[in-house]
Amino acid sequence: MILNRFKFNNTNTLKHIQFIRSFCNSSNTEFDLFEKRFKRVPIKNNNTNNNNNNNNNVPVRQPENDRNNLKSLPGPQFIPVMTEEKQKLASDESRRVIEGHKNELNEFYRNNREEIEKNLEINTIKKPFALCFGYDGTGFYGLSYNKDLKYKAIENAIEKALFINGHIAPSNVGDLSRIKWSRSSRTDKGVHSLSTLISCFILVDEKTNQREGLSKETIESINKHLPESVRLLSGTRISKSFRARRGVCERTYHYMVPKKYLEGISIDHMNEILSNYIGNFSYHNYTSQRNTYLAEKNKKQSEDDDDEDEGEDFEEENQPKTILSPTTVTIDRISEKKMFRVNPKNMRTVKKFYVESDPILINNQEWFRFVVTVAKKIQPIEALKVSIDSPFIVSTPTAPPFSLYLYEFEFENNKKQPVCTKTAFSDTYKTFKKEFLSNQLHQRFDQIERDTNQFSTFFEELQQHQFLLDDLPHVIELNNEFKREKAERQKMHEERKLQRQEQRERERLEKEMQEKEMQEKENQDEEDENENKNKEDQK
């Protein structure tokens, strides 16, 4: 009996057992893996409905008045139930996406049920792990989990590989939040990574417990069910409180450009240009769909908007911007200056930005890894400074995204940091990156450039791109004025802050004086009372 091999560690395990129980008691019925937010509803016994006895169909939800017959069923069935009100609110597209996602996972389970159940018998205890992945993002619509079948995401492939290896319970499939899934960063469509960390709670073998981390055999088993372009590097045990999103504080990206497009430009000159990006700036001219300018009715919004918050570090979908043709565009710079507010999601702190002096040879073509616009002297250095340190719109062209990849991450260095350090990955980390980079990514970059000539097209159109800086001298003058006004506002803010502190200090001193006077008066009254009492005693 399969049930005897499981321990009831928590409620998730109980849901797992309920699912297995249904499988054991009714082998002629297929099951819906979606248990979250759904009610348990009965399914008519297959013995009484021979016409509909089809192993390849998910059971159909029964009418409301049949839901009290659970005891007569062979086991619980988990069927999605949606109220009429929610059905009216949900769009046809949303229902299509949810239904397609559900059907895909159910079909995946049916096709691999024997292997999944076999592995679930072995992996019975849930533990927190940090999984380090590397992947070639070509053909994927980014890393983040996506329920729409039209947009294949890397995390969907990872979920299936973990599920078929018995590391995710059926009741948790389709909702990664139930295993506290957290990623160190997101990558966009076509972007690659050598160091993406994912923290989650997965089922492992209770006998081995894998205290130090996933064994080599386990990693190879997971990789066997992953696409060739996605590899699991290692899995390390972590504390229950560790979350990859908050635990990783720095990320290093590499971007590669064929050397032939940078002929005549010295490495030192490029590094001098790139040093302008180092610091904390609002990159509103380098992103899309990020509100930066207030509507007229919101002009009076508080200056507190300048403060940076701790939002999720979402990265924009990396769709190349169109190279603007040289047409006349009129921009109201005064309105830009008045309406500009810092959007925290635009803020980035760049610590290093440089070009490696030694080019990489890929199929007899040299590539550099680093800002081309200024280096080519298409725009002056002042234009770059305006684009990153001013409130004004600058149309910055976007280079081809296919040669961008996340190279490595750094953990936050503090005493409260849970046990999860990069040394845990040291045995295979460097070897993996070197092999995957040279054998997979470098070859992919060369293939894409040869097939599409994206860099060639980019540099040709760059000469004709309109940066919306025909009024650059005026913009520089307004930017200096904006900075003076901002400095004055900050000065006034500091003065008001100091005044409030002084006022609080005066109030505190006055309160202390009052308390002291009251205490002295009480002490004097007490002394007078004692003195009178002594006099009466003497009489």
Coordinates of C-alpha atoms in Angstrom, one line a residue:
M1 CA 0.0 0.0 0.0
I2 CA 1.6 3.3 -1.1
L3 CA 0.1 5.2 1.9
N4 CA 2.2 3.4 4.4
R5 CA 5.4 4.8 2.9
F6 CA 4.5 8.4 3.6
K7 CA 4.7 10.5 6.8
F8 CA 2.2 13.2 7.7
N9 CA 4.7 16.0 8.2
N10 CA 2.3 18.9 7.5
T11 CA -0.9 19.8 5.7
N12 CA 0.8 19.8 2.3
T13 CA 1.8 16.2 2.8
L14 CA -1.9 15.4 3.7
K15 CA -3.0 16.9 0.4
H16 CA -0.3 14.8 -1.3
I17 CA -1.7 11.7 0.4
Q18 CA -5.2 12.5 -0.6
F19 CA -4.1 12.8 -4.2
I20 CA -2.3 9.4 -4.0
R21 CA -5.3 7.8 -2.3
S22 CA -7.5 8.8 -5.3
F23 CA -5.0 7.3 -7.6
C24 CA -4.8 4.0 -5.6
N25 CA -8.5 3.5 -5.3
S26 CA -9.7 4.5 -8.7
S27 CA -7.2 3.7 -11.5
N28 CA -9.8 4.4 -14.2
T29 CA -10.1 8.1 -13.4
E30 CA -7.8 10.9 -14.4
F31 CA -7.2 13.7 -11.9
D32 CA -6.8 17.4 -12.0
L33 CA -3.6 18.6 -10.3
F34 CA -5.1 22.0 -9.5
E35 CA -6.1 21.8 -5.8
K36 CA -5.4 25.5 -4.8
R37 CA -8.4 27.7 -4.3
F38 CA -10.7 24.9 -5.5
K39 CA -13.4 23.1 -3.7
R40 CA -13.6 19.3 -3.4
V41 CA -16.6 18.1 -5.5
P42 CA -17.8 14.6 -6.2
I43 CA -17.4 12.8 -9.5
K44 CA -20.0 10.1 -10.4
N45 CA -18.8 6.6 -10.0
N46 CA -17.4 5.3 -13.3
N47 CA -19.2 2.0 -12.7
T48 CA -22.5 3.8 -13.1
N49 CA -21.5 5.7 -16.2
N50 CA -20.0 3.3 -18.7
N51 CA -20.6 5.5 -21.6
N52 CA -18.2 8.1 -20.3
N53 CA -15.5 5.8 -19.0
N54 CA -12.5 7.4 -20.8
N55 CA -9.1 7.4 -19.2
N56 CA -7.9 10.4 -21.1
N57 CA -10.4 12.9 -19.9
V58 CA -10.4 15.0 -16.7
P59 CA -13.6 14.4 -14.7
V60 CA -16.4 16.9 -15.2
R61 CA -17.8 19.0 -12.3
Q62 CA -21.1 17.7 -11.1
P63 CA -24.2 19.8 -10.2
E64 CA -24.4 21.5 -6.8
N65 CA -26.9 19.1 -5.3
D66 CA -24.6 16.1 -5.8
R67 CA -21.8 17.5 -3.6
N68 CA -22.9 15.7 -0.4
N69 CA -22.0 12.2 -1.7
L70 CA -18.3 12.3 -0.9
K71 CA -18.4 9.2 1.3
S72 CA -19.6 7.1 -1.6
L73 CA -16.7 8.1 -3.9
P74 CA -13.5 6.0 -4.2
G75 CA -11.4 9.1 -3.3
P76 CA -11.5 12.9 -3.4
Q77 CA -11.4 14.7 -6.7
F78 CA -9.9 18.2 -7.1
I79 CA -11.9 20.1 -9.7
P80 CA -11.6 23.9 -10.3
V81 CA -14.8 25.6 -9.2
M82 CA -15.5 29.2 -10.3
T83 CA -18.6 31.2 -9.1
E84 CA -21.0 32.7 -11.7
E85 CA -19.9 36.2 -10.6
K86 CA -16.2 35.5 -11.2
Q87 CA -17.1 33.8 -14.5
K88 CA -18.7 37.0 -15.6
L89 CA -15.8 39.1 -14.6
A90 CA -13.2 36.9 -16.1
S91 CA -12.4 37.6 -19.7
D92 CA -12.5 34.9 -22.4
E93 CA -8.7 35.3 -22.8
S94 CA -8.1 34.7 -19.1
R95 CA -10.3 31.6 -19.1
R96 CA -8.4 30.3 -22.2
V97 CA -5.1 30.8 -20.5
I98 CA -6.1 29.1 -17.2
E99 CA -7.8 26.2 -19.0
G100 CA -4.9 25.7 -21.3
H101 CA -2.4 25.7 -18.5
K102 CA -4.5 23.3 -16.4
N103 CA -4.9 20.9 -19.4
E104 CA -1.2 21.0 -20.2
L105 CA -0.1 20.0 -16.6
N106 CA -2.8 17.3 -16.5
E107 CA -1.6 15.9 -19.8
F108 CA 2.1 16.1 -18.5
Y109 CA 1.0 14.1 -15.4
R110 CA -0.8 11.5 -17.4
N111 CA 2.1 10.9 -19.7
N112 CA 4.6 10.6 -16.8
R113 CA 2.4 9.3 -14.0
E114 CA 4.3 6.1 -13.4
E115 CA 7.7 7.9 -13.0
I116 CA 6.2 10.7 -10.9
E117 CA 4.5 8.4 -8.4
K118 CA 7.7 6.2 -8.2
N119 CA 9.8 9.3 -7.3
L120 CA 7.2 10.6 -4.9
E121 CA 7.5 7.4 -2.9
I122 CA 11.2 8.2 -2.4
N123 CA 11.0 11.9 -1.7
T124 CA 8.8 12.4 1.3
I125 CA 10.3 15.2 3.3
K126 CA 10.2 18.9 2.3
K127 CA 13.4 21.0 2.9
P128 CA 14.5 24.5 1.7
F129 CA 17.1 24.6 -1.1
A130 CA 18.9 27.1 -3.2
L131 CA 19.1 26.0 -6.8
C132 CA 21.6 27.6 -9.2
F133 CA 20.7 27.5 -12.9
G134 CA 22.3 28.6 -16.1
Y135 CA 20.4 28.8 -19.4
D136 CA 20.4 30.0 -23.0
G137 CA 17.3 32.3 -23.2
T138 CA 16.9 31.8 -26.9
G139 CA 13.4 30.6 -27.7
F140 CA 12.1 31.5 -24.2
Y141 CA 9.9 34.4 -23.2
G142 CA 12.0 35.2 -20.2
L143 CA 12.6 33.4 -16.9
S144 CA 9.4 34.1 -15.0
Y145 CA 6.6 31.5 -14.8
N146 CA 3.9 32.0 -17.4
K147 CA 0.6 30.3 -17.6
D148 CA 0.0 31.3 -21.2
L149 CA 1.1 28.4 -23.5
K150 CA 2.0 30.9 -26.2
Y151 CA 4.8 32.3 -24.1
K152 CA 7.2 29.5 -23.1
A153 CA 9.1 30.5 -19.9
I154 CA 12.2 28.8 -18.3
E155 CA 10.6 28.4 -14.9
N156 CA 7.8 26.3 -16.5
A157 CA 10.4 23.9 -17.8
I158 CA 12.1 23.8 -14.3
E159 CA 8.8 23.1 -12.6
K160 CA 8.1 20.1 -14.8
A161 CA 11.6 18.7 -14.3
L162 CA 11.3 19.0 -10.5
F163 CA 7.8 17.5 -10.7
I164 CA 8.7 14.5 -12.7
N165 CA 11.6 13.8 -10.3
G166 CA 9.3 13.9 -7.3
H167 CA 10.5 17.1 -5.8
I168 CA 7.1 18.9 -6.0
A169 CA 3.9 17.5 -4.7
P170 CA 1.0 17.3 -7.1
S171 CA -1.0 19.7 -4.9
N172 CA 1.6 22.4 -5.4
V173 CA 2.0 22.1 -9.2
G174 CA 0.9 25.2 -11.1
D175 CA 1.4 27.6 -8.1
L176 CA 5.1 28.0 -7.3
S177 CA 4.3 30.4 -4.4
R178 CA 3.1 27.4 -2.4
I179 CA 6.7 26.2 -2.2
K180 CA 8.0 29.7 -1.4
W181 CA 9.6 30.1 -4.8
S182 CA 11.9 33.1 -5.0
R183 CA 14.3 34.1 -7.8
S184 CA 17.5 36.2 -7.5
S185 CA 16.5 38.2 -10.6
R186 CA 14.4 38.1 -13.7
T187 CA 15.7 38.0 -17.3
D188 CA 13.7 39.0 -20.3
K189 CA 13.0 37.4 -23.6
G190 CA 16.2 36.1 -25.3
V191 CA 18.5 37.1 -22.4
H192 CA 20.8 34.4 -20.9
S193 CA 22.2 33.6 -17.5
L194 CA 25.1 31.7 -16.0
S195 CA 24.0 32.4 -12.3
T196 CA 20.3 32.5 -11.5
L197 CA 19.6 31.5 -8.0
I198 CA 16.1 30.1 -7.0
S199 CA 15.2 29.4 -3.4
C200 CA 12.3 27.0 -2.7
F201 CA 11.1 24.1 -0.6
I202 CA 11.3 20.8 -2.4
L203 CA 10.7 17.2 -1.5
V204 CA 13.9 15.1 -0.9
D205 CA 14.7 11.6 0.2
E206 CA 14.2 11.4 4.0
K207 CA 16.9 8.6 4.3
T208 CA 19.7 10.6 2.8
N209 CA 18.2 14.0 3.8
Q210 CA 20.9 15.5 1.5
R211 CA 22.0 17.9 4.3
E212 CA 24.9 19.4 2.3
G213 CA 22.9 19.7 -0.9
L214 CA 21.6 17.8 -3.8
S215 CA 23.8 14.9 -4.9
K216 CA 25.5 14.7 -8.2
E217 CA 23.1 11.9 -9.2
T218 CA 20.0 14.0 -8.3
I219 CA 21.3 17.0 -10.3
E220 CA 21.9 14.8 -13.3
S221 CA 18.4 13.3 -13.0
I222 CA 16.9 16.8 -13.0
N223 CA 19.0 17.9 -15.9
K224 CA 17.9 14.9 -17.9
H225 CA 14.4 16.3 -17.9
L226 CA 15.4 19.9 -18.6
P227 CA 15.9 21.3 -22.1
E228 CA 19.5 21.2 -23.3
S229 CA 19.7 25.0 -23.1
V230 CA 18.8 24.9 -19.3
R231 CA 21.1 23.4 -16.8
L232 CA 21.0 23.0 -13.0
L233 CA 24.4 23.7 -11.6
S234 CA 23.9 22.7 -8.0
G235 CA 21.4 22.7 -5.1
T236 CA 22.4 23.8 -1.6
R237 CA 20.6 23.5 1.7
I238 CA 19.6 26.9 3.2
S239 CA 17.8 28.2 6.2
K240 CA 14.0 28.4 6.1
S241 CA 14.1 32.2 6.1
F242 CA 16.4 32.6 3.1
R243 CA 14.8 34.2 0.0
A244 CA 16.9 34.5 -3.2
R245 CA 15.3 37.8 -4.1
R246 CA 16.4 39.5 -0.9
G247 CA 19.5 37.5 -0.3
V248 CA 21.3 38.5 -3.5
C249 CA 22.3 42.1 -3.5
E250 CA 24.5 42.5 -6.6
R251 CA 24.4 41.1 -10.1
T252 CA 27.0 41.3 -12.8
Y253 CA 25.9 41.3 -16.5
H254 CA 28.1 40.9 -19.6
Y255 CA 27.3 42.3 -23.0
M256 CA 29.2 41.3 -26.1
V257 CA 29.8 43.2 -29.3
P258 CA 31.8 42.1 -32.4
K259 CA 35.1 43.9 -32.4
K260 CA 34.9 44.9 -36.0
Y261 CA 32.2 47.5 -35.2
L262 CA 34.5 49.2 -32.7
E263 CA 37.6 49.6 -34.8
G264 CA 39.5 52.8 -34.1
I265 CA 38.2 53.2 -30.6
S266 CA 40.6 52.7 -27.7
I267 CA 39.7 50.6 -24.7
D268 CA 40.7 53.4 -22.4
H269 CA 38.4 55.9 -24.1
M270 CA 35.5 53.5 -23.9
N271 CA 36.2 52.9 -20.2
E272 CA 36.4 56.6 -19.6
I273 CA 32.9 57.0 -21.2
L274 CA 31.4 54.1 -19.3
S275 CA 32.6 55.5 -16.0
N276 CA 29.9 58.1 -16.3
Y277 CA 27.4 55.4 -15.6
I278 CA 28.9 54.5 -12.2
G279 CA 26.7 55.8 -9.4
N280 CA 23.0 55.9 -8.5
F281 CA 20.9 57.3 -11.3
S282 CA 17.4 57.3 -12.7
Y283 CA 17.6 55.3 -16.0
H284 CA 14.2 56.6 -17.3
N285 CA 15.7 57.1 -20.7
Y286 CA 16.8 53.5 -20.9
T287 CA 13.6 51.8 -20.0
S288 CA 10.0 51.7 -21.3
Q289 CA 6.5 51.9 -19.8
R290 CA 7.7 53.4 -16.5
N291 CA 5.8 56.4 -15.4
T292 CA 8.1 59.3 -14.7
Y293 CA 6.1 62.4 -15.6
L294 CA 3.1 63.5 -13.5
A295 CA -0.2 64.4 -15.0
E296 CA -1.3 68.0 -14.7
K297 CA -3.7 67.2 -11.8
N298 CA -0.8 65.6 -9.9
K299 CA 1.7 68.4 -10.1
K300 CA 1.4 69.1 -6.4
Q301 CA 2.6 65.6 -5.4
S302 CA 4.9 65.7 -2.5
E303 CA 8.7 65.9 -3.0
D304 CA 8.8 62.7 -1.0
D305 CA 8.4 60.9 -4.3
D306 CA 12.2 61.4 -4.7
D307 CA 12.8 58.8 -2.0
E308 CA 13.7 55.4 -3.3
D309 CA 11.5 52.4 -2.2
E310 CA 12.2 48.7 -2.1
G311 CA 10.0 47.5 -4.9
E312 CA 10.5 44.2 -6.7
D313 CA 13.4 44.6 -9.1
F314 CA 11.4 43.9 -12.2
E315 CA 13.3 44.2 -15.5
E316 CA 11.5 45.4 -18.6
E317 CA 10.7 43.2 -21.5
N318 CA 13.7 43.5 -23.7
Q319 CA 12.0 44.6 -26.9
P320 CA 14.4 46.6 -29.1
K321 CA 13.3 50.2 -29.6
T322 CA 12.8 51.5 -33.1
I323 CA 15.6 53.7 -34.4
L324 CA 13.9 57.0 -34.8
S325 CA 14.1 58.6 -38.3
P326 CA 15.3 62.1 -38.7
T327 CA 12.0 63.9 -38.5
T328 CA 11.1 67.1 -36.6
V329 CA 9.9 66.4 -33.0
T330 CA 8.8 69.2 -30.7
I331 CA 9.3 68.7 -26.9
D332 CA 8.1 71.0 -24.1
R333 CA 11.3 71.0 -22.0
I334 CA 9.8 73.3 -19.4
S335 CA 6.8 71.0 -18.8
E336 CA 9.3 68.0 -18.5
K337 CA 11.2 69.8 -15.8
K338 CA 8.1 70.8 -13.8
M339 CA 6.4 67.4 -14.1
F340 CA 9.4 65.1 -13.5
R341 CA 9.4 62.8 -10.5
V342 CA 11.8 60.0 -9.7
N343 CA 10.3 56.6 -10.2
P344 CA 12.0 54.2 -7.8
K345 CA 11.8 51.4 -10.4
N346 CA 14.1 53.4 -12.7
M347 CA 16.8 53.7 -10.1
R348 CA 19.9 51.6 -10.4
T349 CA 23.3 51.7 -8.7
V350 CA 26.1 50.8 -11.0
K351 CA 29.4 49.9 -9.3
K352 CA 31.5 48.8 -12.2
F353 CA 31.2 49.4 -16.0
Y354 CA 34.2 48.6 -18.2
V355 CA 35.4 46.9 -21.3
E356 CA 37.7 43.9 -21.0
S357 CA 40.8 44.6 -23.0
D358 CA 41.2 41.0 -24.3
P359 CA 38.6 40.2 -27.0
I360 CA 37.1 36.7 -27.2
L361 CA 37.5 34.8 -30.4
I362 CA 34.3 33.0 -31.6
N363 CA 34.6 31.2 -34.9
N364 CA 37.4 33.5 -36.2
Q365 CA 35.5 36.7 -35.1
E366 CA 36.6 38.8 -32.2
W367 CA 34.0 40.1 -29.7
F368 CA 34.3 42.7 -27.0
R369 CA 32.2 42.7 -23.8
F370 CA 30.5 47.0 -22.6
V371 CA 28.3 52.9 -24.8
V372 CA 28.7 52.9 -28.4
T373 CA 26.8 56.0 -29.2
V374 CA 29.4 58.3 -27.5
A375 CA 32.4 56.2 -28.5
K376 CA 31.4 56.6 -32.1
K377 CA 31.3 60.4 -31.6
I378 CA 27.7 60.4 -32.9
Q379 CA 26.8 62.4 -29.8
P380 CA 29.0 64.3 -27.3
I381 CA 29.7 63.2 -23.8
E382 CA 27.3 65.9 -22.5
A383 CA 24.4 64.0 -24.2
L384 CA 25.2 60.9 -22.2
K385 CA 25.3 62.8 -19.0
V386 CA 21.9 64.4 -19.8
S387 CA 20.4 61.0 -20.6
I388 CA 21.2 59.6 -17.1
D389 CA 21.3 62.6 -14.8
S390 CA 18.5 64.9 -16.0
P391 CA 14.7 65.0 -16.0
F392 CA 14.5 65.3 -19.8
I393 CA 13.6 62.9 -22.5
V394 CA 16.4 61.5 -24.6
S395 CA 15.7 58.9 -27.3
T396 CA 18.4 56.3 -26.6
P397 CA 18.7 53.5 -29.2
T398 CA 18.7 49.9 -27.9
A399 CA 21.4 47.6 -29.1
P400 CA 20.5 43.9 -30.0
P401 CA 19.7 42.1 -26.7
F402 CA 20.7 38.6 -27.7
S403 CA 24.4 38.9 -26.5
L404 CA 23.4 40.0 -23.0
Y405 CA 23.8 37.5 -20.1
L406 CA 23.7 37.5 -16.3
Y407 CA 27.2 36.5 -15.3
E408 CA 27.2 36.2 -11.5
F409 CA 25.6 37.3 -8.3
E410 CA 26.8 38.4 -4.9
F411 CA 25.1 37.7 -1.5
E412 CA 24.4 40.5 1.0
N413 CA 27.3 40.6 3.5
N414 CA 25.8 40.8 7.0
K415 CA 25.7 38.8 10.2
K416 CA 22.1 37.9 9.8
Q417 CA 22.6 36.3 6.3
P418 CA 21.3 32.7 6.3
V419 CA 23.7 29.9 5.4
C420 CA 24.0 30.1 1.6
T421 CA 27.3 31.2 0.2
K422 CA 28.8 31.0 -3.3
T423 CA 31.5 28.7 -1.9
A424 CA 28.7 26.0 -1.8
F425 CA 28.8 26.1 -5.6
S426 CA 32.6 26.3 -6.0
D427 CA 33.2 22.7 -7.0
T428 CA 31.3 23.0 -10.2
Y429 CA 30.5 26.7 -10.5
K430 CA 33.6 27.9 -12.5
T431 CA 33.8 24.8 -14.6
F432 CA 30.1 25.0 -15.5
K433 CA 30.3 28.7 -16.4
K434 CA 33.3 28.2 -18.6
E435 CA 31.9 25.2 -20.5
F436 CA 28.4 26.5 -20.8
L437 CA 29.6 29.9 -22.0
S438 CA 32.0 28.6 -24.6
N439 CA 30.0 25.7 -25.8
Q440 CA 26.5 27.1 -25.7
L441 CA 26.2 30.9 -25.4
H442 CA 29.2 32.0 -27.5
Q443 CA 28.1 29.7 -30.3
R444 CA 24.6 31.0 -30.0
F445 CA 25.7 34.7 -30.3
D446 CA 27.8 33.9 -33.4
Q447 CA 24.9 32.0 -35.0
I448 CA 22.3 34.7 -34.4
E449 CA 24.6 37.5 -35.7
R450 CA 25.4 35.5 -38.8
D451 CA 21.7 34.7 -39.5
T452 CA 20.2 38.1 -38.6
N453 CA 23.0 40.7 -38.9
Q454 CA 21.4 42.6 -36.0
F455 CA 24.6 44.5 -35.0
S456 CA 25.3 45.4 -38.6
T457 CA 21.8 46.8 -38.9
F458 CA 22.0 48.6 -35.6
F459 CA 25.3 50.4 -36.4
E460 CA 24.0 51.4 -39.8
E461 CA 20.8 52.9 -38.5
L462 CA 22.6 54.5 -35.5
Q463 CA 24.0 57.2 -37.8
Q464 CA 20.4 58.3 -38.7
H465 CA 18.9 57.9 -35.2
Q466 CA 17.2 61.0 -33.8
F467 CA 18.2 61.4 -30.2
L468 CA 15.8 64.4 -29.6
L469 CA 18.7 66.5 -28.6
D470 CA 18.7 69.2 -31.2
D471 CA 18.3 71.6 -28.3
L472 CA 21.1 70.2 -26.3
P473 CA 22.6 73.6 -25.1
H474 CA 19.1 74.6 -23.9
V475 CA 18.6 71.2 -22.2
I476 CA 22.0 71.5 -20.4
E477 CA 21.0 75.0 -19.2
L478 CA 17.6 73.8 -17.9
N479 CA 19.3 70.8 -16.3
N480 CA 21.6 73.0 -14.4
E481 CA 18.6 75.1 -13.3
F482 CA 16.8 71.9 -12.3
K483 CA 19.8 70.7 -10.2
R484 CA 20.0 74.1 -8.5
E485 CA 16.3 74.0 -7.7
K486 CA 16.6 70.4 -6.4
A487 CA 19.5 71.4 -4.2
E488 CA 17.5 74.3 -2.8
R489 CA 14.6 72.0 -2.1
Q490 CA 16.8 69.6 -0.4
K491 CA 18.4 72.4 1.6
M492 CA 14.9 73.7 2.6
H493 CA 14.0 70.1 3.5
E494 CA 17.1 69.7 5.7
E495 CA 16.4 73.1 7.3
R496 CA 12.8 72.1 8.1
K497 CA 14.0 68.8 9.4
L498 CA 16.5 70.6 11.6
Q499 CA 13.8 73.0 12.8
R500 CA 11.6 70.0 13.7
Q501 CA 14.4 68.4 15.6
E502 CA 15.1 71.6 17.5
Q503 CA 11.5 72.0 18.2
R504 CA 11.2 68.5 19.5
E505 CA 14.4 69.1 21.6
R506 CA 12.9 72.2 23.1
E507 CA 9.7 70.4 23.9
R508 CA 11.6 67.6 25.5
L509 CA 13.6 70.0 27.7
E510 CA 10.5 71.9 28.7
K511 CA 8.8 68.7 29.6
E512 CA 11.8 67.6 31.6
M513 CA 11.9 71.0 33.4
Q514 CA 8.2 70.7 34.2
E515 CA 8.6 67.1 35.5
K516 CA 11.6 68.2 37.5
E517 CA 9.7 71.1 39.0
M518 CA 6.7 68.9 39.8
Q519 CA 9.1 66.3 41.4
E520 CA 10.8 69.0 43.5
K521 CA 7.4 70.3 44.5
E522 CA 6.3 66.8 45.5
N523 CA 9.5 66.3 47.4
Q524 CA 9.1 69.7 49.2
D525 CA 5.5 68.9 50.1
E526 CA 6.6 65.5 51.4
E527 CA 9.3 67.1 53.5
D528 CA 6.8 69.7 54.9
E529 CA 4.4 66.9 55.7
N530 CA 7.1 64.9 57.5
E531 CA 8.2 67.9 59.4
N532 CA 4.7 68.7 60.5
K533 CA 4.2 65.1 61.5
N534 CA 7.4 65.2 63.6
K535 CA 6.3 68.4 65.3
E536 CA 3.0 66.8 66.2
D537 CA 4.8 63.7 67.5
Q538 CA 7.0 65.8 69.7
K539 CA 4.0 67.6 71.2

